[in-house]
Short mmCIF file of C-alpha atoms in Angstrom, two decimals:
data_model
loop_
_atom_site.label_atom_id
_atom_site.label_comp_id
_atom_site.label_asym_id
_atom_site.label_seq_id
_atom_site.Cartn_x
_atom_site.Cartn_y
_atom_site.Cartn_z
CA UNK A 3 0.02 -0.11 0.03
CA UNK A 4 2.77 2.41 0.75
CA UNK A 5 4.50 1.72 -2.52
CA UNK A 6 1.23 2.56 -4.32
CA UNK A 7 0.83 5.93 -2.42
CA UNK A 8 4.47 6.93 -3.13
CA UNK A 9 4.14 6.07 -6.88
CA UNK A 10 0.95 7.88 -6.98
CA UNK A 11 2.46 10.87 -5.39
CA UNK A 12 5.47 10.88 -7.76
CA UNK A 13 2.99 10.60 -10.62
CA UNK A 14 1.11 13.73 -9.41
CA UNK A 15 4.32 15.47 -8.78
CA UNK A 16 5.62 14.75 -12.39
CA UNK A 17 2.28 15.78 -13.63
CA UNK A 18 2.43 19.01 -12.08
CA UNK A 19 5.91 19.59 -13.04
CA UNK A 20 5.15 18.86 -16.72
CA UNK A 21 2.07 21.13 -16.76
CA UNK A 22 3.97 24.15 -15.39
CA UNK A 23 6.60 24.17 -18.12
CA UNK A 24 6.80 27.57 -19.86
CA UNK A 25 5.69 27.96 -23.28
CA UNK A 26 5.05 30.69 -25.93
CA UNK A 27 2.81 33.05 -24.10
CA UNK A 28 3.92 32.31 -20.69
CA UNK A 29 5.29 34.96 -18.26
CA UNK A 30 8.57 34.43 -16.52
CA UNK A 31 8.85 36.03 -12.97
CA UNK A 32 11.66 38.66 -12.62
CA UNK A 33 14.43 36.95 -10.60
CA UNK A 34 17.94 37.02 -9.91
CA UNK A 35 20.50 34.21 -10.07
CA UNK A 36 24.07 34.07 -8.80
CA UNK A 37 26.77 33.51 -11.34
CA UNK A 38 30.09 31.72 -11.07
CA UNK A 39 31.67 34.81 -9.42
CA UNK A 40 28.80 35.10 -6.80
CA UNK A 41 27.29 38.19 -8.58
CA UNK A 42 23.54 38.52 -9.14
CA UNK A 43 22.42 38.11 -12.64
CA UNK A 44 19.01 39.75 -13.44
CA UNK A 45 16.23 38.32 -15.49
CA UNK A 46 14.09 41.24 -15.86
CA UNK A 47 11.98 43.20 -18.27
CA UNK A 48 15.32 44.15 -20.11
CA UNK A 49 16.24 40.51 -20.72
CA UNK A 50 15.47 39.64 -24.41
CA UNK A 51 17.21 36.28 -24.83
CA UNK A 52 17.85 33.42 -22.15
CA UNK A 53 20.25 30.80 -23.46
CA UNK A 54 19.50 27.78 -21.22
CA UNK A 55 21.23 24.48 -20.64
CA UNK A 56 20.63 21.77 -18.34
CA UNK A 57 23.31 19.38 -19.70
CA UNK A 58 26.75 19.47 -20.57
CA UNK A 59 26.12 19.47 -24.47
CA UNK A 60 23.80 22.36 -24.46
CA UNK A 61 26.24 24.34 -22.27
CA UNK A 62 29.01 23.53 -24.83
CA UNK A 63 26.94 25.04 -27.55
CA UNK A 64 26.17 28.08 -25.65
CA UNK A 65 29.78 28.52 -24.83
CA UNK A 66 30.93 28.08 -28.38
CA UNK A 67 28.40 30.87 -29.48
CA UNK A 68 29.86 33.17 -26.89
CA UNK A 69 33.48 32.42 -27.91
CA UNK A 70 32.50 33.05 -31.63
CA UNK A 71 30.60 36.45 -31.12
CA UNK A 72 31.79 38.91 -28.86
CA UNK A 73 28.67 41.00 -29.46
CA UNK A 74 26.69 37.88 -27.93
CA UNK A 75 28.82 37.42 -25.07
CA UNK A 76 28.72 41.15 -24.17
CA UNK A 77 25.11 42.01 -24.68
CA UNK A 78 22.99 42.99 -21.58
CA UNK A 79 19.94 41.63 -23.46
CA UNK A 80 21.41 38.03 -23.39
CA UNK A 81 21.82 35.92 -20.42
CA UNK A 82 23.41 32.47 -20.14
CA UNK A 83 21.53 30.36 -17.51
CA UNK A 84 22.78 26.83 -16.35
CA UNK A 85 20.92 24.58 -14.30
CA UNK A 86 23.95 22.70 -12.48
CA UNK A 87 21.78 21.02 -10.07
CA UNK A 88 22.28 17.58 -11.55
CA UNK A 89 25.89 17.80 -10.94
CA UNK A 90 27.47 16.09 -7.89
CA UNK A 91 27.88 18.83 -5.18
CA UNK A 92 31.57 18.45 -4.88
CA UNK A 93 32.22 18.43 -8.45
CA UNK A 94 30.40 21.64 -9.07
CA UNK A 95 32.01 23.31 -6.17
CA UNK A 96 35.74 22.21 -6.66
CA UNK A 97 35.63 21.71 -10.40
CA UNK A 98 33.02 23.20 -12.55
CA UNK A 99 32.45 26.62 -10.99
CA UNK A 100 36.36 27.15 -10.65
CA UNK A 101 36.66 26.53 -14.42
CA UNK A 102 33.67 28.70 -15.13
CA UNK A 103 35.27 31.51 -13.25
CA UNK A 104 37.90 31.68 -16.14
CA UNK A 105 35.23 32.52 -18.73
CA UNK A 106 35.07 36.10 -19.75
CA UNK A 107 31.28 36.33 -19.53
CA UNK A 108 28.80 35.56 -16.70
CA UNK A 109 27.01 32.31 -16.33
CA UNK A 110 23.78 32.70 -14.20
CA UNK A 111 23.67 29.34 -12.14
CA UNK A 112 20.74 27.38 -10.74
CA UNK A 113 22.42 25.25 -8.09
CA UNK A 114 19.20 23.50 -6.87
CA UNK A 115 17.14 23.29 -9.92
CA UNK A 116 14.36 25.25 -8.55
CA UNK A 117 14.49 28.66 -10.35
CA UNK A 118 14.80 26.97 -13.71
CA UNK A 119 12.47 23.81 -13.15
CA UNK A 120 9.89 25.25 -15.74
CA UNK A 121 12.53 25.90 -18.48
CA UNK A 122 12.00 23.62 -21.42
CA UNK A 123 14.81 21.57 -22.59
CA UNK A 124 15.55 18.78 -25.07
CA UNK A 125 18.27 16.37 -24.70
CA UNK A 126 21.90 17.37 -25.82
CA UNK A 127 20.53 20.61 -26.87
CA UNK A 128 20.52 24.29 -25.71
CA UNK A 129 17.25 26.35 -25.23
CA UNK A 130 16.80 29.75 -26.68
CA UNK A 131 13.88 31.59 -24.92
CA UNK A 132 12.96 34.96 -26.43
CA UNK A 133 11.18 37.35 -24.19
CA UNK A 134 9.41 40.69 -24.42
CA UNK A 135 8.81 42.35 -21.13
CA UNK A 136 9.16 38.89 -19.51
CA UNK A 137 6.66 37.27 -21.85
CA UNK A 138 7.99 34.41 -23.73
CA UNK A 139 7.55 34.94 -27.61
CA UNK A 140 9.64 32.22 -28.80
CA UNK A 141 11.37 28.90 -27.72
CA UNK A 142 14.01 27.23 -29.82
CA UNK A 143 16.03 24.09 -29.08
CA UNK A 144 19.44 24.11 -30.95
CA UNK A 145 22.54 21.98 -31.19
CA UNK A 146 25.08 24.33 -32.79
CA UNK A 147 26.51 27.70 -31.98
CA UNK A 148 25.75 29.02 -35.35
CA UNK A 149 22.02 28.38 -34.89
CA UNK A 150 22.34 30.64 -31.56
CA UNK A 151 24.12 33.33 -33.32
CA UNK A 152 21.54 33.46 -36.14
CA UNK A 153 18.66 33.19 -33.91
CA UNK A 154 19.83 36.12 -31.37
CA UNK A 155 18.98 39.25 -33.10
CA UNK A 156 21.05 42.25 -31.59
#
């Protein structure tokens, strides 16, 4: 009986999580995330593009785009957001975040996976979330830096 209750609870939670995923027309709450230097990076009404990754492949695609386009890396309208909650704590603290500190741009980090839980992802892809006054106007899943550079209109 306890196993059935647990299974039903998990099913309800997963259904709720799926229903909450952002989509075109959704509003995103203004929020702040700490970056790799423990500086607050804001998602606010001025944010135009969120480049989001939940896995290594998506992150590599975003990093490659930033390396190829200085305008992209320096734009105040573009924010790179990474959910690193799936990474073991010791690895993120002693390996991943110190490596990110060498990057010449900010990476807003969701360490717990709470603030980005509703952000959509596809396996091995980066997500481009286009915003207009915190309202989602477009969502794209990309697997190359060229696609990011072409999609982000600065």
